[in-house]
CSV table of C-alpha atoms in Angstrom, one decimal:
chain,number,residue,atom,x,y,z
A,1,MET,CA,194.9,75.9,106.0
A,2,ILE,CA,191.8,77.9,105.2
A,3,GLU,CA,189.8,75.8,107.6
A,4,LEU,CA,192.4,76.4,110.3
A,5,ARG,CA,192.3,80.2,109.7
A,6,ARG,CA,188.5,80.2,109.9
A,7,ALA,CA,188.5,78.3,113.1
A,8,ILE,CA,191.0,80.8,114.6
A,9,ALA,CA,188.9,83.8,113.5
A,10,LEU,CA,185.8,82.3,115.1
A,11,ALA,CA,187.6,81.7,118.3
A,12,VAL,CA,188.8,85.3,118.4
A,13,VAL,CA,185.3,86.6,117.8
A,14,ALA,CA,184.0,84.3,120.6
A,15,LEU,CA,186.7,85.6,123.0
A,16,LEU,CA,185.9,89.2,122.1
A,17,ALA,CA,182.2,88.6,122.7
A,18,LEU,CA,182.8,86.9,126.0
A,19,SER,CA,185.1,89.8,127.1
A,20,SER,CA,182.5,92.3,126.1
A,21,GLY,CA,179.8,90.4,128.0
A,22,MET,CA,181.9,90.3,131.1
A,23,ALA,CA,182.5,94.0,130.9
A,24,VAL,CA,178.8,94.7,130.7
A,25,ALA,CA,177.9,92.3,133.5
A,26,SER,CA,180.6,93.6,135.8
A,27,PRO,CA,178.9,95.7,138.6
A,28,PRO,CA,179.4,99.5,138.5
A,29,LYS,CA,181.7,101.0,140.9
A,30,SER,CA,180.0,102.2,144.1
A,31,LYS,CA,179.5,105.9,144.4
A,32,THR,CA,179.3,107.9,147.6
A,33,PRO,CA,175.6,109.1,147.9
A,34,ALA,CA,175.2,112.8,147.4
A,35,ALA,CA,174.3,114.7,150.6
A,36,VAL,CA,170.7,115.8,150.6
A,37,PRO,CA,170.6,119.6,151.0
A,38,ALA,CA,168.8,120.8,154.1
A,39,ALA,CA,165.4,122.4,153.7
A,40,PRO,CA,165.6,126.2,153.8
A,41,PRO,CA,164.1,127.8,156.9
A,42,PRO,CA,160.6,129.2,156.4
A,43,PRO,CA,160.6,132.9,155.5
A,44,PRO,CA,159.9,135.3,158.3
A,45,PHE,CA,156.3,136.2,158.8
A,46,GLU,CA,155.5,139.5,157.1
A,47,PRO,CA,152.6,141.5,158.7
A,48,LEU,CA,149.6,141.9,156.5
A,49,PRO,CA,148.3,145.3,155.4
A,50,PRO,CA,145.7,147.0,157.7
A,51,PRO,CA,142.3,145.3,157.3
A,52,LYS,CA,139.3,147.0,155.6
A,53,VAL,CA,136.3,146.9,157.9
A,54,TYR,CA,132.7,146.8,156.6
A,55,LEU,CA,130.0,147.3,159.2
A,56,PHE,CA,126.2,146.8,158.6
A,57,ARG,CA,123.2,148.1,160.5
A,58,GLY,CA,120.1,146.1,160.9
A,59,ALA,CA,116.5,147.0,159.9
A,60,MET,CA,115.7,150.6,160.8
A,61,GLY,CA,119.4,150.9,161.5
A,62,PRO,CA,119.6,154.7,162.1
A,63,LEU,CA,117.3,154.1,165.0
A,64,PHE,CA,118.1,150.7,166.4
A,65,SER,CA,121.7,149.9,165.3
A,66,THR,CA,123.5,153.1,166.3
A,67,GLY,CA,126.0,151.0,168.2
A,68,MET,CA,127.5,150.0,164.8
A,69,ASP,CA,128.1,153.7,164.0
A,70,ARG,CA,129.9,154.2,167.3
A,71,LEU,CA,132.0,151.1,166.7
A,72,GLY,CA,132.8,152.3,163.2
A,73,GLU,CA,133.9,155.7,164.6
A,74,LYS,CA,136.2,153.9,167.1
A,75,LEU,CA,137.8,151.8,164.4
A,76,THR,CA,138.3,154.9,162.2
A,77,GLN,CA,139.9,156.7,165.2
A,78,ALA,CA,142.2,153.7,165.6
A,79,GLY,CA,143.4,154.3,162.0
A,80,PHE,CA,141.4,151.7,160.0
A,81,SER,CA,139.3,152.0,156.9
A,82,ALA,CA,135.9,151.4,158.5
A,83,ASP,CA,132.6,152.3,156.8
A,84,VAL,CA,129.0,151.6,158.1
A,85,TYR,CA,126.2,150.7,155.6
A,86,GLU,CA,122.6,149.7,155.6
A,87,PHE,CA,122.0,146.0,155.1
A,88,THR,CA,119.9,146.7,152.1
A,89,LEU,CA,123.1,147.5,150.2
A,90,CYS,CA,124.6,144.2,151.1
A,91,ARG,CA,125.3,142.7,147.7
A,92,PHE,CA,126.4,146.1,146.2
A,93,ILE,CA,128.9,146.6,149.0
A,94,GLY,CA,130.0,143.0,148.7
A,95,SER,CA,130.9,143.4,145.1
A,96,ARG,CA,132.8,146.6,145.9
A,97,ALA,CA,134.7,144.8,148.7
A,98,ILE,CA,135.6,142.0,146.3
A,99,ALA,CA,136.8,144.4,143.6
A,100,SER,CA,138.9,146.3,146.2
A,101,TYR,CA,140.5,143.1,147.4
A,102,LYS,CA,141.4,142.1,143.8
A,103,GLU,CA,142.9,145.5,143.1
A,104,LYS,CA,145.0,145.5,146.4
A,105,ALA,CA,144.7,142.5,148.7
A,106,ALA,CA,144.1,143.5,152.3
A,107,PRO,CA,142.3,141.5,155.1
A,108,ILE,CA,138.6,141.8,155.0
A,109,VAL,CA,136.6,142.2,158.2
A,110,LEU,CA,132.8,142.1,158.2
A,111,MET,CA,130.6,143.0,161.2
A,112,GLY,CA,126.8,143.2,161.3
A,113,HIS,CA,123.9,143.7,163.8
A,114,SER,CA,120.6,141.9,163.2
A,115,MET,CA,120.0,141.8,159.4
A,116,GLY,CA,123.5,143.2,159.1
A,117,GLY,CA,124.8,140.0,160.6
A,118,LEU,CA,123.0,138.0,157.8
A,119,CYS,CA,124.6,140.4,155.3
A,120,SER,CA,128.1,139.6,156.6
A,121,ILE,CA,127.5,135.9,155.8
A,122,ILE,CA,126.1,136.7,152.4
A,123,ILE,CA,129.2,138.7,151.5
A,124,SER,CA,131.4,135.9,152.8
A,125,GLU,CA,129.6,133.5,150.5
A,126,MET,CA,130.1,135.9,147.6
A,127,ALA,CA,133.8,136.1,148.4
A,128,ALA,CA,134.0,132.3,148.6
A,129,LYS,CA,132.9,132.0,145.0
A,130,GLU,CA,135.9,134.2,144.1
A,131,ASN,CA,138.4,132.3,146.3
A,132,ILE,CA,138.8,135.3,148.5
A,133,PRO,CA,139.4,134.8,152.2
A,134,ILE,CA,137.6,136.7,154.9
A,135,SER,CA,139.8,137.3,157.9
A,136,LEU,CA,137.1,138.0,160.5
A,137,VAL,CA,133.3,138.0,160.7
A,138,ILE,CA,131.5,139.2,163.9
A,139,ALA,CA,127.8,138.8,163.9
A,140,ILE,CA,125.8,140.5,166.7
A,141,ASP,CA,122.4,139.0,167.3
A,142,PRO,CA,122.0,138.2,163.6
A,143,ALA,CA,118.6,137.3,162.0
A,144,HIS,CA,117.3,133.8,162.2
A,145,ALA,CA,117.6,133.4,158.4
A,146,THR,CA,121.4,133.9,158.6
A,147,GLY,CA,123.2,131.1,156.7
A,148,ASP,CA,126.1,128.9,157.7
A,149,VAL,CA,129.7,130.2,158.0
A,150,PRO,CA,131.5,129.3,154.7
A,151,LEU,CA,134.9,127.7,154.5
A,152,ASN,CA,136.7,130.9,153.4
A,153,VAL,CA,136.0,132.6,156.8
A,154,GLU,CA,139.2,132.4,158.9
A,155,ARG,CA,137.6,133.5,162.2
A,156,PHE,CA,133.9,133.8,163.1
A,157,ILE,CA,132.4,135.2,166.3
A,158,ASN,CA,128.6,135.2,167.1
A,159,ILE,CA,127.3,137.2,170.0
A,160,PHE,CA,123.5,136.6,170.2
A,161,LEU,CA,120.3,136.0,172.1
A,162,SER,CA,118.8,132.6,171.2
A,163,ASP,CA,115.4,133.7,172.5
A,164,SER,CA,115.3,136.9,170.5
A,165,VAL,CA,112.5,137.4,168.0
A,166,LEU,CA,114.3,140.1,166.1
A,167,GLY,CA,117.6,138.4,166.0
A,168,GLY,CA,118.4,135.0,167.6
A,169,GLY,CA,120.5,133.6,164.8
A,170,ASP,CA,122.4,130.6,166.2
A,171,VAL,CA,124.9,130.6,163.3
A,172,VAL,CA,126.9,127.4,162.7
A,173,ALA,CA,129.7,126.5,160.3
A,174,VAL,CA,129.3,124.4,157.1
A,175,PRO,CA,130.6,120.8,157.4
A,176,GLY,CA,134.4,120.6,157.0
A,177,TYR,CA,134.9,124.1,158.4
A,178,ARG,CA,138.5,124.4,159.8
A,179,GLY,CA,138.6,128.0,160.9
A,180,HIS,CA,138.3,129.6,164.3
A,181,TYR,CA,134.8,129.7,165.7
A,182,ALA,CA,133.2,131.0,168.9
A,183,SER,CA,129.5,131.4,169.8
A,184,TYR,CA,128.1,133.3,172.8
A,185,ASP,CA,124.5,133.1,173.8
A,186,LEU,CA,123.6,135.9,176.2
A,187,LYS,CA,119.9,135.0,176.7
A,188,GLU,CA,120.4,134.5,180.5
A,189,ASN,CA,121.5,138.2,180.9
A,190,ALA,CA,118.3,140.1,181.5
A,191,ARG,CA,120.0,143.4,180.8
A,192,VAL,CA,120.8,142.5,177.2
A,193,THR,CA,118.2,143.1,174.5
A,194,HIS,CA,118.3,143.0,170.7
A,195,ILE,CA,118.5,146.8,170.6
A,196,ASN,CA,121.4,147.3,173.0
A,197,ILE,CA,123.5,144.2,172.4
A,198,GLU,CA,125.6,146.1,169.8
A,199,LYS,CA,126.2,149.1,172.0
A,200,SER,CA,128.5,147.8,174.7
A,201,ASP,CA,131.6,150.0,175.0
A,202,ASP,CA,133.6,147.1,176.5
A,203,ILE,CA,132.7,144.8,173.6
A,204,HIS,CA,133.7,147.6,171.2
A,205,ARG,CA,137.1,147.9,173.0
A,206,GLN,CA,137.7,144.2,172.5
A,207,ILE,CA,136.7,144.3,168.9
A,208,VAL,CA,139.0,147.3,168.1
A,209,GLN,CA,141.9,145.5,169.9
A,210,MET,CA,141.2,142.3,167.8
A,211,VAL,CA,141.2,144.2,164.5
A,212,THR,CA,144.4,146.0,165.6
A,213,GLN,CA,146.2,142.7,166.2
A,214,LEU,CA,144.8,140.8,163.3
A,215,PRO,CA,147.4,141.7,160.7
A,216,ARG,CA,150.3,140.9,163.1
A,217,ILE,CA,149.3,137.4,164.0
A,218,PRO,CA,151.2,134.6,162.1
A,219,PRO,CA,148.9,132.0,160.5
A,220,GLN,CA,147.8,129.6,163.2
A,221,THR,CA,147.4,125.9,162.5
A,222,GLN,CA,143.7,125.5,162.0
A,223,ALA,CA,143.9,121.8,162.7
A,224,ASP,CA,144.1,122.5,166.4
A,225,ALA,CA,141.3,125.0,166.5
A,226,VAL,CA,138.4,123.7,168.6
A,227,PRO,CA,135.0,125.5,168.1
A,228,LEU,CA,133.5,127.1,171.2
A,229,ARG,CA,129.8,127.3,172.0
A,230,TYR,CA,128.8,129.1,175.3
A,231,LEU,CA,125.6,129.8,177.1
A,232,VAL,CA,127.0,132.8,179.1
A,233,PRO,CA,125.8,132.8,182.7
A,234,ALA,CA,123.7,135.7,183.8
A,235,ASP,CA,125.5,139.0,184.6
A,236,THR,CA,128.8,137.4,183.7
A,237,LEU,CA,131.8,139.2,182.2
A,238,VAL,CA,132.2,138.5,178.5
A,239,GLU,CA,135.5,137.9,176.9
A,240,LEU,CA,135.8,137.3,173.1
A,241,TRP,CA,137.8,134.2,172.7
A,242,ASP,CA,138.3,133.2,169.0
A,243,SER,CA,138.4,129.3,169.5
A,244,GLY,CA,139.5,126.6,171.9
A,245,VAL,CA,142.7,124.6,172.2
A,246,ARG,CA,143.3,121.2,173.7
A,247,VAL,CA,145.5,121.2,176.8
A,248,PRO,CA,147.0,118.0,178.2
A,249,VAL,CA,146.2,117.2,181.8
A,250,ARG,CA,149.3,116.8,184.0
A,251,ARG,CA,149.5,115.0,187.4
A,252,GLY,CA,147.9,117.2,190.1
A,253,ASP,CA,145.9,119.3,187.7
A,254,THR,CA,142.3,120.2,188.5
A,255,MET,CA,139.7,122.0,186.6
A,256,GLU,CA,140.3,125.0,188.8
A,257,SER,CA,144.1,125.0,188.5
A,258,ILE,CA,143.8,124.8,184.6
A,259,ALA,CA,141.3,127.6,184.6
A,260,ALA,CA,143.7,129.8,186.8
A,261,ALA,CA,146.8,128.9,184.7
A,262,ASN,CA,145.1,129.9,181.5
A,263,ARG,CA,143.3,133.0,183.0
A,264,VAL,CA,139.8,131.8,182.0
A,265,PRO,CA,136.6,131.4,184.1
A,266,LEU,CA,136.0,127.9,185.5
A,267,TRP,CA,132.5,127.8,183.9
A,268,THR,CA,134.1,127.9,180.4
A,269,LEU,CA,136.0,124.7,181.0
A,270,ALA,CA,132.9,123.1,182.4
A,271,GLN,CA,130.8,124.0,179.3
A,272,SER,CA,133.6,123.3,176.7
A,273,ASN,CA,134.2,119.8,178.1
A,274,SER,CA,130.7,118.9,179.3
A,275,LEU,CA,132.1,118.3,182.8
A,276,PRO,CA,131.1,119.6,186.3
A,277,GLU,CA,133.4,122.3,187.6
A,278,ASN,CA,134.8,119.9,190.3
A,279,ALA,CA,135.2,116.9,187.9
A,280,PRO,CA,138.3,114.7,188.7
A,281,LEU,CA,140.9,114.7,185.9
A,282,THR,CA,143.3,112.0,184.8
A,283,PRO,CA,146.8,112.6,183.6
A,284,GLY,CA,146.9,112.2,179.9
A,285,GLN,CA,143.4,113.3,179.1
A,286,THR,CA,142.9,116.6,177.3
A,287,ILE,CA,140.8,119.7,178.3
A,288,ILE,CA,139.5,122.2,175.9
A,289,VAL,CA,140.5,125.7,177.0
A,290,PRO,CA,139.3,129.0,175.3
A,291,ARG,CA,142.1,131.1,173.8
A,292,HIS,CA,142.2,134.8,172.9
A,293,LEU,CA,143.1,136.1,169.5
A,294,THR,CA,145.2,138.5,171.6
A,295,PRO,CA,146.1,138.5,175.3
A,296,PRO,CA,143.2,139.9,177.4
A,297,GLU,CA,143.3,143.3,179.0
A,298,PRO,CA,143.3,143.4,182.8
A,299,ALA,CA,139.6,144.5,182.8
A,300,ALA,CA,137.2,142.0,181.2
A,301,ALA,CA,134.3,143.2,179.0
A,302,MET,CA,130.7,143.5,180.1
A,303,ALA,CA,128.0,142.4,177.8
A,304,THR,CA,125.9,145.5,178.3
A,305,PRO,CA,126.5,149.3,178.2
A,306,PRO,CA,127.3,150.8,181.6
A,307,PRO,CA,124.3,152.4,183.4
A,308,PRO,CA,123.9,156.2,183.2
A,309,PRO,CA,125.4,158.3,186.0
A,310,ALA,CA,123.1,158.9,189.0
A,311,GLY,CA,120.7,161.8,188.5
A,312,LYS,CA,120.7,161.4,184.6
A,313,LYS,CA,118.1,159.7,182.5
């Protein structure tokens, strides 16, 4: 009898274990997958505060860089904080600009003529060490010793004379630079010299317009920014493009039709793409077209100051 009870107990235990194992092994009930919430739309772009503009004269600036003073006055009249300094104060002013940005972030704009152009790059390098961006740098015939454009500069424009002894700085960007870059060599314009290249009222007008629009421009994808390097033809109107963009060629497009559609001179397409002005195009290829930071005014800018009225010297 005892043996029989023990056998029955063992059988019950075995049945319970088997039942438990089957319960564990049974597949879980399928569940309806939860809906993935849609990504929230990006926040609307908020305009940046007005930029602070720092302008630097070259050597003997009060005599030979007076155009920087006139440009500073025009920027001040347009409502901006714009101060003009001697290049010898470069690092001191750079430290003040960095401290001001840390206290209240506002876009930094640097402009310099001759040694002042070199100074603009030095301050940009100082800011790079502090992880501070520089919104715009404009160098006007900077000195040959001017360094490369660092990665923290969002937009760089160089207007220079490559054959100038006093300036002539053909400034390039460091490897890996992803910002907007445009270089204009005016050596073929016989009316432009190192001591008048910074005095053009039309170039001033474009710069003031560029600084005015700078805080209102949503961040552009830098991956599609193509650097521009131009040897500007003699006596040619100068427009300050900030970089290039690749445009696909459609059936029937020509170099001339693309230039007209984008309101740019034909010579810019020829130089940007290393093609003759009448080069045949194939649908599907891309053409580099210069683009403005802002839409151009109806009147393009001249590279030199207008001549004095007749009868005046």
